[in-house]
Tab-separated table of C-alpha atoms in Angstrom:
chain	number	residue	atom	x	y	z
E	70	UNK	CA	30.774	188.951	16.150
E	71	UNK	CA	32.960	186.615	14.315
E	72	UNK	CA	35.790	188.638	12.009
E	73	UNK	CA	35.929	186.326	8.743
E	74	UNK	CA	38.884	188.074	7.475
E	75	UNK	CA	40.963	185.786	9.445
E	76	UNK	CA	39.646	182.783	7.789
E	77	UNK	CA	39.882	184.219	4.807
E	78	UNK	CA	43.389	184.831	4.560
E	79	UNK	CA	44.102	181.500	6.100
E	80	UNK	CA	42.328	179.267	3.187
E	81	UNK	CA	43.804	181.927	0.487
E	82	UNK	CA	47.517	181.145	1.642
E	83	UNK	CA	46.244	177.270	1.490
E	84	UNK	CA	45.059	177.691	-2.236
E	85	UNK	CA	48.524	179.722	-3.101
E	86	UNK	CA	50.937	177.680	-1.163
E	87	UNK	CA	49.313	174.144	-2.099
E	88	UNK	CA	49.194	175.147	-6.159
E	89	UNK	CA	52.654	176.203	-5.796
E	90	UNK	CA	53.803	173.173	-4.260
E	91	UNK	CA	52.158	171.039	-6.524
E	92	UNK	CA	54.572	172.948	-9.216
E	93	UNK	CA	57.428	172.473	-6.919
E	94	UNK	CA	57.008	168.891	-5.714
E	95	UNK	CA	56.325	167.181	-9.429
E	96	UNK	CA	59.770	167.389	-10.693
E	97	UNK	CA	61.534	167.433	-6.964
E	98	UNK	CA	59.849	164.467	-6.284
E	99	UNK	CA	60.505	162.608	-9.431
E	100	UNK	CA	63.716	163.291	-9.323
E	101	UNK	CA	64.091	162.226	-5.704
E	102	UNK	CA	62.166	158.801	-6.847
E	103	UNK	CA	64.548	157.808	-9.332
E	104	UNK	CA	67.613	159.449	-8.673
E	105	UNK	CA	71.100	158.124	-7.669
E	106	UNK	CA	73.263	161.273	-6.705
E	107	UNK	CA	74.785	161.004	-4.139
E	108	UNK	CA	73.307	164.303	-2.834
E	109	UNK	CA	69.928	162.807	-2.754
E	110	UNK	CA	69.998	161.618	1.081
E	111	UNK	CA	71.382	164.944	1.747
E	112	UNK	CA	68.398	166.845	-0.272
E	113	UNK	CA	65.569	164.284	0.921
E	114	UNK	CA	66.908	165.360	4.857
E	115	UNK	CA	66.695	169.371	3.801
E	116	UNK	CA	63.540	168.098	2.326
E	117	UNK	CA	61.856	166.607	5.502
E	118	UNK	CA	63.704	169.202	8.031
E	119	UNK	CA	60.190	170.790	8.816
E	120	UNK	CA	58.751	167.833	9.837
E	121	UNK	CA	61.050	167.164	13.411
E	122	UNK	CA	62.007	171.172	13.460
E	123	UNK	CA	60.491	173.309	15.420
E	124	UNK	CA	58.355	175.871	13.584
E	125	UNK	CA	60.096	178.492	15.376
E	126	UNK	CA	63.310	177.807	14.297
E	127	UNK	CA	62.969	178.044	10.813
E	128	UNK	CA	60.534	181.274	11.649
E	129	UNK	CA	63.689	182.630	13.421
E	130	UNK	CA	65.790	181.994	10.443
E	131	UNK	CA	63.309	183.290	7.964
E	132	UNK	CA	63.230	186.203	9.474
E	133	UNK	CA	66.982	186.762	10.181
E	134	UNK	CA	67.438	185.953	6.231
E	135	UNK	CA	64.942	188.429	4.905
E	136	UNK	CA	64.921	191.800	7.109
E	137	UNK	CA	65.940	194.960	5.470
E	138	UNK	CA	69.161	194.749	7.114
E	139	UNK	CA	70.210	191.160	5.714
E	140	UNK	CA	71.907	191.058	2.327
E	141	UNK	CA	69.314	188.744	0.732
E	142	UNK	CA	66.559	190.990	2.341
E	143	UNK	CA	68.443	194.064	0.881
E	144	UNK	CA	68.611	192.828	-2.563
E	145	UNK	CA	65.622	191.111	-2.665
E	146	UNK	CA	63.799	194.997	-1.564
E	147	UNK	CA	66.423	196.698	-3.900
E	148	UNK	CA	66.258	194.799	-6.899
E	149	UNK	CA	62.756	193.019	-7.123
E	150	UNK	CA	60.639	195.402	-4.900
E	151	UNK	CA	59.837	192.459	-2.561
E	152	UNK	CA	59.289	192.266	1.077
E	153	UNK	CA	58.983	188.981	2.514
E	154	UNK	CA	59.134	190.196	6.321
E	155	UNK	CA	55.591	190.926	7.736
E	156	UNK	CA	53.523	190.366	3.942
E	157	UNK	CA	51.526	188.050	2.591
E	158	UNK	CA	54.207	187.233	0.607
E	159	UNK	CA	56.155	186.018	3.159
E	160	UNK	CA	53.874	184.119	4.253
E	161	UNK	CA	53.584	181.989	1.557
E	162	UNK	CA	57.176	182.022	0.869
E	163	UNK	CA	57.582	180.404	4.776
E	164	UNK	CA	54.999	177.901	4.316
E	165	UNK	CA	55.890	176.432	0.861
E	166	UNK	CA	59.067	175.472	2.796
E	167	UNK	CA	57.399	174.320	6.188
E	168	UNK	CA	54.411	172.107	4.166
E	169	UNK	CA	57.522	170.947	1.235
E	170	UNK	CA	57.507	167.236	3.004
E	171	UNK	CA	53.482	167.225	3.135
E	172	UNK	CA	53.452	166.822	-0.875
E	173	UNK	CA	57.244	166.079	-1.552
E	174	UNK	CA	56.521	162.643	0.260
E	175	UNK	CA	52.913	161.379	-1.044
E	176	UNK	CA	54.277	161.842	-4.219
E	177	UNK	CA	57.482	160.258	-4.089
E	178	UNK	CA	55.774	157.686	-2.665
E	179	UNK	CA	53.405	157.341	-5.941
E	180	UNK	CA	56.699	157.333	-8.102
E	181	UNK	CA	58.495	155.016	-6.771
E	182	UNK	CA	55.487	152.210	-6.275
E	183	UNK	CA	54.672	152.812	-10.062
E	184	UNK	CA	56.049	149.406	-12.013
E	185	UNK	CA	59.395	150.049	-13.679
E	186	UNK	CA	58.068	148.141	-16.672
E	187	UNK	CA	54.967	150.850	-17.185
E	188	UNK	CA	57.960	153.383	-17.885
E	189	UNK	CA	59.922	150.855	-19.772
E	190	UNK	CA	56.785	150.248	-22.232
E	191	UNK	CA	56.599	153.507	-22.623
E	192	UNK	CA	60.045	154.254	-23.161
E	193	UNK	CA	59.533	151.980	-26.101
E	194	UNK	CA	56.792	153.811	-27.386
E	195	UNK	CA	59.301	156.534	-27.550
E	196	UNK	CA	57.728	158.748	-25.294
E	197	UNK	CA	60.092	160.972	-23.538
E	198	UNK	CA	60.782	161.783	-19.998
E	199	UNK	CA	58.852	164.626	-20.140
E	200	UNK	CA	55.809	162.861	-22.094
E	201	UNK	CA	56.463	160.109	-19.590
E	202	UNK	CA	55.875	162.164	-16.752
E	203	UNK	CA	52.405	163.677	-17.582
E	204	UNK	CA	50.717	161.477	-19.516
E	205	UNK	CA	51.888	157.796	-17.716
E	206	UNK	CA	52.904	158.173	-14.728
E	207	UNK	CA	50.731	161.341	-13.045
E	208	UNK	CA	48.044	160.030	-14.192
E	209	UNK	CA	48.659	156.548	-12.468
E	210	UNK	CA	49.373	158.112	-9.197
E	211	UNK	CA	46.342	159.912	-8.520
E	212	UNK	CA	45.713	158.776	-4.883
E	213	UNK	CA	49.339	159.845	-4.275
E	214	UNK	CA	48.530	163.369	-5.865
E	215	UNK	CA	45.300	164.145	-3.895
E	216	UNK	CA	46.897	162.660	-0.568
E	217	UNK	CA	49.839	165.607	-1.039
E	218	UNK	CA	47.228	167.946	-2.096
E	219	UNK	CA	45.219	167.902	1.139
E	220	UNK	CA	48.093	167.048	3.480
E	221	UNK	CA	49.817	170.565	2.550
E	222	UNK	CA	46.302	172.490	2.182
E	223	UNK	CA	45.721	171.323	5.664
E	224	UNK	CA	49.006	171.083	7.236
E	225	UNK	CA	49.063	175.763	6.066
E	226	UNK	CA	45.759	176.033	7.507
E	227	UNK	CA	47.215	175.057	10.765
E	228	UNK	CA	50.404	176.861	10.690
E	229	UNK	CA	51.197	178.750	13.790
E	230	UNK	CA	54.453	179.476	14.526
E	231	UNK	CA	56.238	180.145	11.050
E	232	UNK	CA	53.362	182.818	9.755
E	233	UNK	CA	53.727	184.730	13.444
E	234	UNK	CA	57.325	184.672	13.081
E	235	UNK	CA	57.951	185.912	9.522
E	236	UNK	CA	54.250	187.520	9.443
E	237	UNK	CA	53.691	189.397	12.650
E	238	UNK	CA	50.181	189.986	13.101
E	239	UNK	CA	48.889	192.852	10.635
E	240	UNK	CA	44.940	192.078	10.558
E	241	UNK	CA	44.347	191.984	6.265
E	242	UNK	CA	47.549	190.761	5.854
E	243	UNK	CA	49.537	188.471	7.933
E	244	UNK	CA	46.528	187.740	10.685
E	245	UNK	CA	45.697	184.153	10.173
E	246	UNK	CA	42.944	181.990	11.537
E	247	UNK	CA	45.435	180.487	13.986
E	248	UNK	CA	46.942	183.891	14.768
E	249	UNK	CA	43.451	185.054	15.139
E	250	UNK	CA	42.739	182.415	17.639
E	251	UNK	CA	45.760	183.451	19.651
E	252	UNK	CA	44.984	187.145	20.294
E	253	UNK	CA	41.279	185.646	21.247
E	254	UNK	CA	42.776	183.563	23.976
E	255	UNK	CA	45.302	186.237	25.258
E	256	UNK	CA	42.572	188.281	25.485
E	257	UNK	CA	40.309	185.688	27.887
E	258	UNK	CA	37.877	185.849	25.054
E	259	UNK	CA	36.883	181.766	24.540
E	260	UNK	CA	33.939	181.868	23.265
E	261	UNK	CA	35.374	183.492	19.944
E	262	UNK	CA	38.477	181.439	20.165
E	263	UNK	CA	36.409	178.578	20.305
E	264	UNK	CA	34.112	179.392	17.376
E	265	UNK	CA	37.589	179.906	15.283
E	266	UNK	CA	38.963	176.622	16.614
E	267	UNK	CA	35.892	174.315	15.572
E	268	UNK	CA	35.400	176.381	12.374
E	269	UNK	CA	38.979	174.862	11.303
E	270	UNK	CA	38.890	171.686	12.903
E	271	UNK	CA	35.057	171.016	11.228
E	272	UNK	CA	36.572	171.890	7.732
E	273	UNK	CA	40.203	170.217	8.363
E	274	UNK	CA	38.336	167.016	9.605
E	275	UNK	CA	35.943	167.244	6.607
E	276	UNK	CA	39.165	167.395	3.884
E	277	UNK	CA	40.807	164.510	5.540
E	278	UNK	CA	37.586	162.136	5.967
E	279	UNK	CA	37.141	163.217	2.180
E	280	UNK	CA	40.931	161.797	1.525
E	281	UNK	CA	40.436	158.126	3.274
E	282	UNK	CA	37.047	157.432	1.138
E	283	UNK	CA	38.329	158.580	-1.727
E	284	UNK	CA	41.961	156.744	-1.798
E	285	UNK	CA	39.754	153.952	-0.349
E	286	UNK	CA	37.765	153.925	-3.246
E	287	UNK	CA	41.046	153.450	-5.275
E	288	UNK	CA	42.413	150.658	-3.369
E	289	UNK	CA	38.864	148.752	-3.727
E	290	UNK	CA	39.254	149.278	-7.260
E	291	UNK	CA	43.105	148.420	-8.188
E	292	UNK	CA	42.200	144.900	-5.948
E	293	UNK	CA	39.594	144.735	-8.497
């Protein structure tokens, strides 16, 4: 029988991680749109790092940073009364960093194809940055927003390698669909494996086909 736990856990580290990226990537990504530090190529490569590193590595490090033993892990246990090694916590910590490009980029993207002369006009309505921000140029970018949206959701619910590093495998906890899947192959058992596998691939498949019409449906009606 099929443990639904597993699945569970995966989507609710989706929600988490994807709503606190979205609170992350607004004013990152703006700032990476129209910035000119010179720092910004050196942010925008930290940025994209997970996208060419292995998952393992930055696992590795993860871990390293926050054990008990580490300063940050230390202080962070000491003064806050957080564990990120082998929690939920952690988990969502490690994959806010490993799905940052997934909705750092989309939206980037949005910002910087907006016309200058939209921000100008408003500029001149004397609107401020910040009124700017929400009320002219979000709301122009909504293909952009919903493309980062389900590119991060998705991109956690596949996670592997990061949430077994920094997560371990604590069933309630840590033990994620994919994890889940794992043990069920290491075990020889495939027909449970496989059940996991097309639960995720039938719901992954689902969000993205739902992304295409629906940012399709935008492009048919900006040609408009």
């Amino acid at each position: 029988m099929i443990e639904w736990q597993p699945l569970f856990l995966t989507f609710k580290l989706a929600l988490v991680t994807t709503a606190l990226l979205l609170i992350i990537a607004v004013p990152l990504s703006y700032w990476l749109a129209y910035s000119k530090s010179k720092v910004k190529p050196i942010i925008e490569t930290l940025v994209s790092m997970p996208l060419v590193l292995p998952p393992t590595v930055l696992g590795f490090y993860l871990l390293i940073a926050f054990s008990p033993s580490s300063t940050v892990g230390n202080w962070l246990n000491d003064y806050l009364d957080l564990q990120l090694i082998f929690s939920f916590q952690g988990l969502v910590f490690a994959s806010i960093i490993y799905s940052l490009p997934f909705m750092v980029q989309p939206l980037q993207s949005g910002f910087t194809n907006i016309s200058t002369s939209i921000i100008e006009a408003s500029y001149v309505l004397g609107k401020t940055k910040t009124e700017t921000l929400f009320k002219v140029l979000l709301p122009n970018m909504k293909s952009s927003i919903l493309t980062g949206l389900v590119l991060a959701f998705a991109h956690t619910i596949g996670e592997f390698g990061v949430v077994l590093m920094i997560g371990g495998n604590i069933p309630g906890e840590t033990k994620v669909a994919s994890i889940a899947i794992y043990d069920e192959v290491e075990a020889l058992n495939y027909t449970m494996a496989n059940t996991y596998s097309i639960i995720l691939f039938a719901i992954t498949f689902s969000i993205l086909l739902l992304v295409y019409i629906v940012n399709g449906g935008y492009i048919k009606q900006f040609k408009k």
